[in-house]
Coordinates of C-alpha atoms in Angstrom, one line a residue:
M31 CA 4.3 -110.5 -32.6
E32 CA 5.5 -107.2 -34.0
Q33 CA 1.9 -106.2 -34.8
T34 CA 0.8 -106.9 -31.2
T35 CA 3.6 -104.8 -29.8
S36 CA 2.9 -102.0 -32.3
G37 CA -0.8 -102.0 -31.5
G38 CA 0.0 -101.9 -27.7
L39 CA 2.3 -98.9 -28.3
E40 CA -0.4 -97.1 -30.2
T41 CA -2.9 -97.8 -27.5
L42 CA -0.6 -96.5 -24.8
A43 CA 0.1 -93.3 -26.8
A44 CA -3.6 -92.7 -27.4
E45 CA -4.3 -93.2 -23.7
K46 CA -1.4 -90.9 -22.7
S47 CA -2.7 -88.3 -25.2
E48 CA -6.2 -88.6 -23.8
I49 CA -5.0 -88.3 -20.2
Q50 CA -3.0 -85.1 -21.1
A51 CA -6.1 -83.6 -22.8
Q52 CA -8.2 -84.5 -19.7
D53 CA -5.6 -82.9 -17.4
Q54 CA -5.7 -79.7 -19.5
Q55 CA -9.5 -79.5 -19.3
D56 CA -9.3 -80.2 -15.5
H57 CA -6.8 -77.3 -15.1
I58 CA -8.7 -74.7 -17.2
P59 CA -11.5 -74.1 -14.5
A60 CA -8.8 -73.9 -11.8
I61 CA -6.8 -71.4 -13.9
Q62 CA -9.9 -69.5 -14.7
S63 CA -10.8 -69.5 -11.0
L64 CA -7.4 -68.3 -10.1
A65 CA -7.5 -65.6 -12.7
S66 CA -10.9 -64.5 -11.6
N67 CA -9.9 -64.5 -8.0
G68 CA -6.7 -62.6 -8.9
A69 CA -8.7 -60.0 -10.9
S70 CA -11.2 -59.7 -8.0
E71 CA -8.4 -59.2 -5.5
E72 CA -6.7 -56.7 -7.8
A73 CA -10.0 -54.9 -8.2
N74 CA -10.5 -54.9 -4.5
R75 CA -7.0 -53.6 -4.0
G76 CA -7.7 -50.9 -6.6
L77 CA -11.0 -50.0 -4.9
K78 CA -9.2 -49.9 -1.5
R79 CA -6.4 -47.7 -2.9
A80 CA -9.0 -45.4 -4.5
A81 CA -10.9 -45.2 -1.3
E82 CA -7.7 -44.4 0.6
D83 CA -6.7 -41.8 -1.9
E84 CA -10.2 -40.3 -1.7
A85 CA -10.0 -40.3 2.1
G86 CA -6.6 -38.6 1.9
D87 CA -7.9 -36.0 -0.5
E88 CA -10.9 -35.3 1.8
Q89 CA -8.5 -34.9 4.7
Q90 CA -6.3 -32.6 2.6
E91 CA -9.3 -30.6 1.6
A92 CA -10.4 -30.4 5.2
D93 CA -6.9 -29.1 6.2
E94 CA -7.0 -26.5 3.4
S95 CA -10.6 -25.5 4.1
Q96 CA -9.3 -22.6 6.2
E97 CA -7.2 -21.3 3.4
V98 CA -8.5 -19.0 0.7
Q99 CA -9.1 -20.8 -2.6
I100 CA -8.3 -19.0 -5.8
T101 CA -10.9 -19.7 -8.5
T102 CA -11.5 -18.5 -12.0
E103 CA -14.9 -17.2 -12.8
G104 CA -16.8 -19.8 -14.7
D105 CA -14.7 -22.7 -13.5
A106 CA -16.5 -25.4 -11.5
A107 CA -13.5 -26.7 -9.6
D108 CA -11.0 -24.8 -7.4
K109 CA -7.5 -24.3 -8.7
P110 CA -4.7 -25.6 -6.5
L111 CA -2.6 -22.9 -4.8
S112 CA 1.1 -22.6 -5.6
K113 CA 3.6 -22.8 -2.8
N114 CA 4.2 -19.1 -3.1
Q115 CA 0.5 -18.4 -2.7
Q116 CA 0.3 -20.8 0.3
R117 CA 3.2 -18.9 2.0
K118 CA 1.5 -15.6 1.4
L119 CA -1.8 -16.9 2.9
K120 CA 0.1 -18.3 5.8
R121 CA 1.8 -14.9 6.5
Q122 CA -1.6 -13.1 6.1
K123 CA -3.2 -15.6 8.6
M124 CA -0.4 -15.0 11.1
W125 CA -0.8 -11.2 10.6
E126 CA -4.5 -11.5 11.4
E127 CA -3.9 -13.6 14.4
K128 CA -1.4 -11.0 15.8
K129 CA -3.7 -8.1 15.2
Q130 CA -4.9 -7.9 18.8
D131 CA -1.3 -8.1 20.0
R132 CA -0.4 -5.1 17.9
A133 CA -3.3 -3.1 19.1
L134 CA -2.3 -3.9 22.7
K135 CA 1.3 -2.8 22.0
R136 CA 0.0 0.5 20.5
K137 CA -2.1 1.0 23.6
E138 CA 0.8 0.4 25.9
K139 CA 2.9 2.7 23.8
R140 CA 0.3 5.5 24.1
H141 CA 0.1 5.0 27.8
T142 CA 3.9 5.1 28.1
A143 CA 4.0 8.4 26.1
Q144 CA 1.3 9.9 28.2
E145 CA 3.2 9.0 31.4
R146 CA 6.3 10.5 30.0
R147 CA 4.6 13.7 29.1
R148 CA 3.0 13.9 32.5
L149 CA 6.4 13.6 34.2
E150 CA 7.9 16.2 31.9
R151 CA 5.0 18.5 32.7
E152 CA 5.4 18.1 36.4
E153 CA 9.2 18.6 36.1
E154 CA 8.7 21.8 34.1
I155 CA 6.1 23.2 36.6
A156 CA 8.5 22.5 39.5
K157 CA 11.5 24.0 37.7
A158 CA 9.5 27.1 36.7
A159 CA 8.3 27.6 40.4
E160 CA 11.9 27.3 41.6
E161 CA 13.1 29.9 39.0
G162 CA 10.1 32.1 39.6
R163 CA 8.7 32.1 36.1
E164 CA 5.7 30.7 34.2
P165 CA 6.0 27.1 33.1
V166 CA 6.3 26.5 29.3
L167 CA 3.9 23.6 28.6
Q168 CA 3.7 22.0 25.2
R169 CA 0.2 21.1 24.1
K170 CA -1.0 19.0 21.3
E171 CA -1.4 21.2 18.3
R172 CA -4.0 19.3 16.4
N173 CA -7.5 20.7 16.7
R174 CA -10.3 18.2 17.2
D175 CA -13.1 20.8 17.4
P176 CA -15.0 20.7 14.1
K177 CA -16.4 24.2 14.8
K178 CA -13.0 25.7 14.6
K179 CA -12.1 24.2 11.3
T180 CA -12.1 26.2 8.1
Q181 CA -12.6 24.4 4.8
V182 CA -10.4 25.9 2.1
P183 CA -10.9 25.9 -1.8
V184 CA -7.8 23.8 -2.4
S185 CA -7.9 20.3 -3.9
I186 CA -5.4 17.5 -3.4
I187 CA -5.6 14.5 -5.7
I188 CA -3.8 11.2 -5.1
D189 CA -3.2 9.7 -8.6
C190 CA -3.5 5.9 -8.3
Q191 CA -3.1 5.0 -11.9
F192 CA 0.2 3.2 -11.4
E193 CA -1.0 -0.1 -9.9
D194 CA 0.8 -2.1 -12.6
K195 CA 4.1 -0.5 -11.8
M196 CA 4.1 -1.7 -8.2
F197 CA 4.6 -5.0 -6.4
E198 CA 2.0 -6.3 -3.9
K199 CA 4.0 -5.1 -0.9
E200 CA 4.1 -1.6 -2.4
Q201 CA 0.4 -1.6 -3.2
I202 CA -0.3 -2.4 0.5
S203 CA 2.0 0.5 1.6
L204 CA 0.0 2.8 -0.8
S205 CA -3.3 1.8 0.8
S206 CA -1.8 2.7 4.2
Q207 CA -0.6 6.1 2.9
V208 CA -4.1 6.8 1.5
T209 CA -5.6 6.0 4.9
R210 CA -3.2 8.2 6.7
S211 CA -3.7 11.1 4.2
Y212 CA -7.5 10.9 4.9
S213 CA -6.9 10.9 8.7
D214 CA -4.6 13.9 8.5
N215 CA -7.0 15.9 6.4
R216 CA -9.9 15.1 8.7
M217 CA -7.8 16.3 11.7
A218 CA -6.4 19.4 9.9
Q219 CA -7.3 23.0 10.9
H220 CA -7.8 23.8 7.3
P221 CA -9.0 20.7 5.5
V222 CA -8.8 20.5 1.7
H223 CA -11.0 18.7 -0.9
L224 CA -9.3 15.3 -1.0
T225 CA -9.8 13.0 -4.0
V226 CA -8.4 9.6 -4.9
S227 CA -8.4 9.3 -8.7
S228 CA -8.2 6.2 -10.9
W229 CA -9.9 4.3 -8.1
G230 CA -10.3 0.6 -8.6
G231 CA -8.3 -2.5 -9.1
K232 CA -6.4 -4.2 -6.3
L233 CA -6.4 -1.0 -4.2
E234 CA -10.2 -1.0 -4.1
E235 CA -10.2 -4.8 -3.4
R236 CA -7.9 -4.3 -0.4
F237 CA -10.0 -1.5 1.0
D238 CA -13.2 -3.7 0.5
S239 CA -11.7 -6.9 2.0
T240 CA -8.8 -6.4 4.4
L241 CA -9.8 -2.9 5.5
R242 CA -13.4 -4.0 5.8
A243 CA -14.8 -1.2 3.5
Q244 CA -14.4 1.5 6.2
Y245 CA -13.6 4.0 3.4
K246 CA -17.3 4.0 2.5
Q247 CA -18.0 5.8 5.8
W248 CA -15.3 8.5 5.2
K249 CA -16.4 12.1 4.9
G250 CA -14.8 14.9 2.9
V251 CA -13.1 12.6 0.3
N252 CA -14.1 11.5 -3.2
F253 CA -13.1 8.2 -4.8
A254 CA -13.1 8.9 -8.6
R255 CA -12.9 6.3 -11.4
E256 CA -11.6 9.1 -13.7
D257 CA -8.0 10.0 -14.0
F258 CA -6.5 13.0 -12.2
V259 CA -7.6 15.4 -15.0
G260 CA -11.2 14.3 -14.8
A261 CA -11.1 14.4 -11.0
A262 CA -9.7 17.9 -11.1
K263 CA -12.6 19.1 -13.2
V264 CA -15.1 17.8 -10.6
A265 CA -13.0 19.4 -7.8
A266 CA -13.0 22.7 -9.7
E267 CA -16.8 22.7 -9.7
I268 CA -17.0 21.9 -6.0
M269 CA -14.4 24.6 -5.1
S270 CA -16.3 27.3 -7.1
G271 CA -19.6 26.3 -5.4
E272 CA -21.2 27.1 -2.0
Q273 CA -19.2 24.3 -0.4
G274 CA -15.9 25.3 -1.9
G275 CA -14.6 26.9 1.3
T276 CA -13.0 30.1 2.5
V277 CA -9.9 31.8 1.1
I278 CA -7.8 32.2 4.2
D279 CA -5.0 34.7 4.5
V280 CA -2.2 32.5 3.3
L281 CA -4.1 31.8 0.1
K282 CA -4.8 35.4 -0.8
P283 CA -2.7 36.8 -3.7
N284 CA 0.4 38.7 -2.9
E285 CA 3.0 40.8 -4.6
S286 CA 5.1 37.8 -5.6
G287 CA 2.8 37.1 -8.5
D288 CA 2.9 33.5 -9.7
S289 CA 2.9 30.7 -7.1
L290 CA 5.6 28.8 -9.0
F291 CA 9.1 29.9 -9.8
L292 CA 11.7 28.3 -12.0
G293 CA 14.5 26.7 -9.9
E294 CA 18.0 25.9 -11.0
M295 CA 17.8 23.5 -13.9
A296 CA 20.3 20.8 -14.2
P297 CA 22.6 21.0 -17.3
T298 CA 20.9 19.3 -20.2
G299 CA 24.0 17.7 -21.7
K300 CA 24.0 14.2 -23.0
A301 CA 21.6 11.8 -21.2
K302 CA 23.0 8.7 -19.6
K303 CA 22.7 5.5 -21.5
N304 CA 19.4 3.7 -20.8
D305 CA 18.3 6.5 -18.5
P306 CA 14.5 7.0 -19.0
T307 CA 14.3 10.1 -16.9
P308 CA 12.8 12.9 -19.1
Q309 CA 14.8 16.1 -19.3
P310 CA 13.1 19.0 -17.5
E311 CA 11.8 21.8 -19.8
P312 CA 9.9 25.1 -19.2
E313 CA 6.2 24.7 -19.4
A314 CA 4.2 25.4 -22.6
E315 CA 2.2 28.6 -22.9
D316 CA -1.1 26.8 -23.2
V317 CA -0.5 24.6 -20.1
D318 CA -3.5 24.0 -17.8
K319 CA -2.7 26.2 -14.8
S320 CA -5.6 24.9 -12.7
I321 CA -3.7 21.6 -12.1
V322 CA -0.2 21.3 -10.6
Y323 CA 1.4 17.8 -10.6
L324 CA 3.9 17.6 -7.7
T325 CA 7.0 15.8 -8.7
A326 CA 10.7 16.0 -7.7
D327 CA 11.7 16.0 -11.3
S328 CA 10.0 19.3 -12.1
P329 CA 12.2 22.3 -12.8
Y330 CA 9.6 24.5 -11.1
V331 CA 9.4 25.1 -7.3
L332 CA 6.2 25.6 -5.4
D333 CA 6.3 29.0 -3.6
R334 CA 2.7 28.9 -2.1
L335 CA -0.7 27.2 -2.6
E336 CA -3.4 29.0 -4.6
P337 CA -7.1 28.8 -4.2
N338 CA -9.3 26.9 -6.8
T339 CA -6.3 24.8 -7.8
S340 CA -5.8 21.0 -7.7
Y341 CA -2.5 19.7 -6.6
V342 CA -1.8 16.1 -7.8
I343 CA 0.4 13.6 -5.9
G344 CA 1.6 10.5 -7.7
G345 CA 0.3 7.5 -5.8
I346 CA 3.3 5.2 -6.5
I347 CA 5.9 3.4 -4.5
D348 CA 8.5 2.0 -6.8
R349 CA 11.8 2.4 -5.0
N350 CA 13.0 4.6 -7.9
R351 CA 12.5 1.9 -10.6
H352 CA 10.4 4.2 -12.8
K353 CA 12.4 7.5 -12.8
G354 CA 10.6 10.6 -14.0
L355 CA 7.3 8.7 -14.5
C356 CA 5.0 11.3 -12.8
Y357 CA 6.7 14.2 -14.6
K358 CA 6.3 12.4 -17.9
V359 CA 2.6 11.8 -17.3
A360 CA 2.1 15.5 -16.3
R361 CA 3.9 16.6 -19.5
E362 CA 1.7 14.3 -21.6
R363 CA -1.5 15.8 -20.1
N364 CA -0.1 19.3 -20.5
V365 CA -0.6 20.4 -16.8
R366 CA 1.8 22.4 -14.6
T367 CA 4.4 20.7 -12.6
A368 CA 6.2 21.7 -9.4
K369 CA 8.2 20.3 -6.5
L370 CA 8.0 21.3 -2.8
P371 CA 10.7 23.9 -1.8
I372 CA 12.5 21.4 0.3
G373 CA 15.9 22.4 -1.1
E374 CA 15.2 26.0 -0.4
F375 CA 14.6 25.6 3.3
M376 CA 16.3 22.3 4.4
V377 CA 19.5 20.3 4.1
L378 CA 18.6 16.6 3.8
H379 CA 20.9 13.6 4.0
D380 CA 18.4 11.5 2.1
R381 CA 16.9 12.3 -1.3
H382 CA 13.9 14.7 -1.6
V383 CA 11.3 12.0 -2.2
L384 CA 8.6 11.7 0.4
A385 CA 5.7 9.3 1.0
T386 CA 2.3 10.4 -0.3
N387 CA 0.9 11.0 3.1
H388 CA 3.9 13.1 4.1
V389 CA 3.4 15.4 1.1
V390 CA -0.3 15.8 2.0
E391 CA 0.5 16.6 5.7
I392 CA 3.2 19.1 4.7
M393 CA 0.7 21.0 2.6
L394 CA -1.9 20.9 5.4
R395 CA 0.7 22.2 7.8
W396 CA 1.6 25.1 5.4
L397 CA -2.1 26.1 5.3
E398 CA -2.0 26.2 9.1
L399 CA 1.4 27.9 9.6
G400 CA 2.1 29.7 6.4
D401 CA 5.8 28.7 6.7
W402 CA 7.3 25.9 4.6
G403 CA 10.3 25.5 6.9
A404 CA 8.1 25.0 10.0
A405 CA 5.9 22.6 8.0
F406 CA 8.9 20.5 6.9
M407 CA 10.4 20.3 10.4
Q408 CA 7.1 19.0 11.8
V409 CA 6.5 16.4 9.1
I410 CA 9.7 15.1 7.5
P411 CA 11.0 12.0 9.3
T412 CA 14.0 12.6 11.4
R413 CA 15.8 9.6 9.8
K414 CA 16.3 11.7 6.7
G415 CA 18.7 13.9 8.8
G416 CA 16.9 17.1 7.9
K417 CA 17.8 20.5 9.3
L418 CA 16.8 24.0 8.4
K419 CA 19.5 25.8 6.3
D420 CA 19.5 28.6 8.8
D421 CA 20.3 26.2 11.6
V422 CA 23.1 24.4 9.9
E423 CA 25.6 27.3 9.4
G424 CA 28.5 25.1 8.2
S425 CA 27.8 22.1 10.4
E426 CA 26.9 18.8 8.8
A427 CA 23.4 17.5 9.1
A428 CA 23.0 14.4 11.2
V429 CA 23.3 11.2 9.3
D430 CA 20.9 8.4 9.9
D431 CA 21.4 5.7 7.3
Q432 CA 17.8 4.4 6.9
D433 CA 16.5 3.4 3.5
Q434 CA 13.1 3.7 1.9
E435 CA 12.1 0.2 2.9
E436 CA 12.2 1.2 6.5
A437 CA 10.1 4.3 5.7
E438 CA 7.5 2.1 4.1
A439 CA 7.6 -0.3 7.1
D440 CA 6.9 2.7 9.4
V441 CA 3.9 3.7 7.3
A442 CA 2.6 0.2 7.2
A443 CA 2.9 -0.1 11.0
E444 CA 0.7 3.0 11.3
A445 CA -2.0 1.7 9.0
D446 CA -4.1 0.1 11.7
A447 CA -3.8 3.1 13.9
A448 CA -4.7 5.5 11.1
A449 CA -7.8 3.4 10.2
E450 CA -8.9 3.4 13.9
E451 CA -8.2 7.2 14.1
A452 CA -10.1 7.8 10.9
A453 CA -13.1 5.8 12.2
A454 CA -12.9 7.6 15.6
V455 CA -12.9 11.0 13.8
D456 CA -16.0 10.0 11.8
V457 CA -17.8 9.0 15.0
E458 CA -17.0 12.3 16.7
A459 CA -18.1 14.2 13.6

């Protein structure tokens, strides 16, 4: 009896074990099927997500296709733009889109000025007729007739070696000043031999791209890869040749002797802490007198221009960050230095530092007028509150608190007009 019961229990246990084993075998295909289906679905979801990402990337690339991509030479793929670069490109795009609007505003401004001059002319004629005198009519002084121009053997060099000392905005302003300098020289009664030295880098890139390489059509200007000393040697050969020009009356030697004189030198004393400005010193005996670097830090003052001489202007806009830089460069190259005689003729509210194109225009005006005071009054911006010393006589000069940033903005606003004017002059020539 006990054996029968024991055998039945063993039989039941064996059957139960067999059933459990069978159930496990039956579940394995289902589990494998579920796992396979799950993996398949996961793969499908992965593929779908990858496709969606790819579609999103393609859409993003399509949106950015209008933006300029910055690439490194030799790299196969484009590098992504930073947020700062994207903002700059956006501003540049907006600037390009508003170019026609700016041209239209300039045109309207010219028409308004012409109408104002016409009314002033009619008013002067009527007033003169009433008073029984000849009308005093102001005419534009610039001479557009090439036949009446006289090339002079004087060289002006814009030294552009300071690119690494300027921010991008300042480099853009410099390109505008170079354009205006060329335009002023082309329109001058006595044009000089104009040279842009240390040509290259971002300045050349901007002229080739944004300014559409118009400079390649300019006449009477040389773009030199050499520094200002090398450019001056080339200019000296040109000035001594057949195309050098004519020595006009204001360039002829006079009894005053040297064209430079030593101004009042500031007391040498102890230099201020961390002040990099070099102390002015008298020039060496072996200094190169065929080159004069114009800098406000020089102890020498320019009395007149001399023939067969190169006058160098530092092409730098640094908002006074690099004090005495041009003077230091000139000293290292052992060339003469001088500053324009602004303090001898004028009282300025602002400091005696002018834009590059203003210095060029002042020298061109002096060649035409032979009078520094008249040249300053025609060129120096009125915001500097400048008046001739003879006109002040104890009264304070007008104060117009405008900083250099506004001056640069004015020059930048004239860049397009200067480029168009330069192109128009070339067409006329």
